[in-house]
């Protein structure tokens, strides 16, 4: 991990420890154009930051269950959107974001072997998540939805807007672990699963 990635990791860690709904500030970047290697790391950093921000409160009201256009799960069937009250949210467990493999020219991870996740791999990942007793909810988020969420959270950051376009933020599964259960257990069960670029454990409320 290079110095830039270390700084981004530290920044995301700090956000994860203190984030509350509506409190995620836009990151600060130098005015000069970032080198190519840095720009390639930005999408995953953006997506991780989005995961932290959303994990802090956007599940209230079922915001992650269905996009404004009623987005379907990768298997083709619409994902139900049950409502989660603000009172209930505080009693839930940790959040996990399962980033899927995408175009290697955008985000390159060794686990992806130079290709994006196939439809069959996405279906397998979704099925595995939904059959884990410790998983309370697993919701697919498309690249478009991820980008729109990023665009809203990081409005006013021209460097991010310049570097990250639609399709650059990987699609993912947003996972909520049952209260009292270990998110690392989910992480371990996803190790080596084809189509997964990275699994990020976010702090619960």
Coordinates of C-alpha atoms in Angstrom, one line a residue:
X1 CA 0.0 0.0 0.0
X2 CA 1.5 3.3 -1.1
X3 CA 1.4 6.6 0.8
X4 CA -1.7 7.9 -0.9
X5 CA -3.6 4.8 -0.2
X6 CA -2.5 4.9 3.5
X7 CA -3.8 8.5 3.8
X8 CA -7.1 7.6 2.2
X9 CA -7.4 4.6 4.5
X10 CA -6.7 6.7 7.6
X11 CA -9.2 9.3 6.4
X12 CA -11.9 6.7 5.8
X13 CA -11.2 5.2 9.2
X14 CA -11.7 8.5 10.9
X15 CA -15.0 9.0 9.1
X16 CA -16.1 5.6 10.1
X17 CA -15.5 6.3 13.8
X18 CA -17.3 9.6 13.9
X19 CA -19.9 9.6 11.1
X20 CA -23.5 10.5 11.7
X21 CA -26.2 11.2 9.1
X22 CA -25.5 14.4 7.3
X23 CA -22.1 14.9 8.8
X24 CA -19.8 13.6 6.1
X25 CA -17.6 16.4 4.9
X26 CA -16.2 16.5 1.4
X27 CA -12.6 15.3 1.3
X28 CA -9.8 17.7 0.7
X29 CA -7.5 17.2 -2.3
X30 CA -4.7 19.1 -3.9
X31 CA -5.6 21.4 -6.8
X32 CA -3.1 19.8 -9.2
X33 CA -4.3 16.9 -11.3
X34 CA -3.7 13.6 -9.6
X35 CA -1.5 11.0 -11.2
X36 CA -3.1 8.0 -13.0
X37 CA -2.4 5.5 -10.1
X38 CA -4.1 7.9 -7.7
X39 CA -7.1 8.4 -10.0
X40 CA -7.6 4.6 -10.2
X41 CA -7.7 4.3 -6.4
X42 CA -10.3 7.1 -6.1
X43 CA -13.4 5.1 -7.1
X44 CA -12.9 2.5 -4.4
X45 CA -12.1 5.1 -1.8
X46 CA -15.3 7.0 -2.8
X47 CA -17.4 3.9 -2.6
X48 CA -15.9 3.0 0.8
X49 CA -16.7 6.5 2.1
X50 CA -20.2 6.2 0.7
X51 CA -20.6 2.9 2.6
X52 CA -19.6 4.6 5.8
X53 CA -22.0 7.5 5.3
X54 CA -25.0 5.4 4.4
X55 CA -24.2 2.8 7.1
X56 CA -24.6 5.6 9.6
X57 CA -28.3 6.2 8.9
X58 CA -29.6 5.9 5.3
X59 CA -31.1 2.5 6.1
X60 CA -33.9 4.3 8.0
X61 CA -37.0 4.2 5.8
X62 CA -35.5 1.4 3.7
X63 CA -33.4 3.8 1.6
X64 CA -31.0 1.0 0.6
X65 CA -33.6 -1.5 -0.2
X66 CA -34.8 0.1 -3.4
X67 CA -33.6 3.0 -5.5
X68 CA -35.9 5.8 -6.7
X69 CA -36.5 3.9 -9.9
X70 CA -37.4 0.7 -8.2
X71 CA -34.1 -1.0 -9.1
X72 CA -34.1 -4.7 -9.4
X73 CA -31.7 -7.2 -7.8
X74 CA -29.0 -8.7 -10.0
X75 CA -31.3 -11.8 -10.4
X76 CA -33.9 -9.6 -12.1
X77 CA -36.6 -9.6 -9.3
X78 CA -37.3 -6.3 -7.5
X79 CA -35.9 -6.2 -4.0
X80 CA -38.6 -5.7 -1.3
X81 CA -38.3 -2.4 0.6
X82 CA -39.5 -2.9 4.2
X83 CA -39.4 0.2 6.4
X84 CA -36.9 0.4 9.2
X85 CA -37.8 3.0 11.8
X86 CA -35.2 5.3 13.4
X87 CA -35.9 3.7 16.8
X88 CA -35.2 0.2 15.4
X89 CA -32.0 1.3 13.6
X90 CA -30.1 1.9 16.8
X91 CA -30.5 -1.7 17.8
X92 CA -29.1 -3.2 14.6
X93 CA -25.7 -4.7 14.0
X94 CA -22.8 -3.7 11.8
X95 CA -22.9 -2.9 8.1
X96 CA -20.8 -4.4 5.4
X97 CA -20.3 -3.4 1.8
X98 CA -19.3 -6.1 -0.6
X99 CA -17.7 -4.4 -3.6
X100 CA -18.0 -6.4 -6.8
X101 CA -15.3 -6.7 -9.5
X102 CA -15.6 -4.2 -12.2
X103 CA -13.7 -2.9 -15.2
X104 CA -10.0 -3.4 -14.3
X105 CA -9.1 -0.1 -16.0
X106 CA -11.2 1.6 -13.3
X107 CA -10.5 -0.4 -10.2
X108 CA -8.0 -3.2 -10.4
X109 CA -8.0 -5.9 -7.7
X110 CA -5.9 -9.1 -7.8
X111 CA -8.9 -11.1 -6.6
X112 CA -10.8 -10.1 -9.8
X113 CA -8.2 -11.6 -12.2
X114 CA -8.6 -8.7 -14.7
X115 CA -12.4 -8.9 -15.3
X116 CA -15.7 -7.7 -13.9
X117 CA -18.2 -9.9 -11.9
X118 CA -20.5 -11.9 -14.2
X119 CA -24.3 -12.0 -13.7
X120 CA -24.0 -15.6 -12.4
X121 CA -21.4 -14.6 -9.9
X122 CA -23.6 -11.8 -8.6
X123 CA -26.5 -14.1 -8.2
X124 CA -24.3 -16.6 -6.3
X125 CA -23.0 -13.9 -4.0
X126 CA -26.6 -12.6 -3.3
X127 CA -27.8 -16.2 -2.6
X128 CA -24.9 -16.8 -0.2
X129 CA -25.6 -13.6 1.7
X130 CA -29.3 -14.2 1.9
X131 CA -28.7 -17.8 3.3
X132 CA -26.4 -16.6 6.1
X133 CA -28.4 -16.7 9.3
X134 CA -26.4 -13.8 10.7
X135 CA -27.3 -11.5 7.8
X136 CA -30.4 -9.4 8.4
X137 CA -30.5 -7.9 5.0
X138 CA -28.5 -7.9 1.7
X139 CA -29.4 -5.3 -1.0
X140 CA -27.8 -4.9 -4.4
X141 CA -26.8 -1.4 -5.4
X142 CA -26.1 -0.7 -9.1
X143 CA -23.2 1.5 -10.4
X144 CA -25.7 4.2 -11.2
X145 CA -27.2 4.1 -7.7
X146 CA -23.7 4.1 -6.1
X147 CA -22.6 7.0 -8.3
X148 CA -25.7 9.1 -7.5
X149 CA -25.2 8.4 -3.8
X150 CA -21.5 9.5 -4.1
X151 CA -22.6 12.6 -6.1
X152 CA -24.9 13.7 -3.3
X153 CA -22.5 13.0 -0.4
X154 CA -19.5 14.7 -2.1
X155 CA -21.2 17.6 -3.7
X156 CA -18.9 20.5 -3.9
X157 CA -15.7 18.4 -4.3
X158 CA -14.6 19.2 -7.9
X159 CA -11.6 17.0 -7.8
X160 CA -13.8 14.0 -7.0
X161 CA -16.3 15.0 -9.6
X162 CA -13.6 15.3 -12.2
X163 CA -12.1 11.9 -11.4
X164 CA -15.2 9.8 -10.8
X165 CA -17.8 9.3 -13.5
X166 CA -20.9 7.1 -13.8
X167 CA -19.6 3.5 -13.8
X168 CA -16.4 4.3 -11.9
X169 CA -17.9 3.5 -8.5
X170 CA -18.3 -0.3 -8.3
X171 CA -21.7 -1.9 -7.8
X172 CA -22.0 -3.7 -4.5
X173 CA -24.1 -5.5 -2.0
X174 CA -25.0 -3.5 1.1
X175 CA -25.3 -5.9 4.0
X176 CA -26.6 -5.4 7.5
X177 CA -25.5 -8.0 10.1
X178 CA -27.8 -9.0 12.9
X179 CA -27.3 -7.3 16.2
X180 CA -24.7 -9.1 18.3
X181 CA -23.3 -11.0 15.4
X182 CA -19.7 -10.6 14.1
X183 CA -19.4 -8.9 10.7
X184 CA -16.0 -10.6 10.4
X185 CA -17.7 -13.9 10.2
X186 CA -19.5 -12.8 7.0
X187 CA -16.2 -11.5 5.7
X188 CA -14.6 -14.9 6.2
X189 CA -17.4 -16.7 4.4
X190 CA -16.9 -14.4 1.4
X191 CA -13.2 -14.9 1.1
X192 CA -12.2 -16.2 -2.3
X193 CA -15.7 -16.0 -3.7
X194 CA -15.4 -15.2 -7.5
X195 CA -16.7 -11.7 -8.4
X196 CA -15.8 -10.0 -5.1
X197 CA -13.2 -7.3 -5.2
X198 CA -13.3 -6.3 -1.5
X199 CA -15.4 -6.6 1.6
X200 CA -15.5 -3.5 3.8
X201 CA -16.7 -3.8 7.4
X202 CA -18.3 -0.5 8.6
X203 CA -19.0 0.3 12.2
X204 CA -22.6 -0.1 13.4
X205 CA -24.5 2.5 15.4

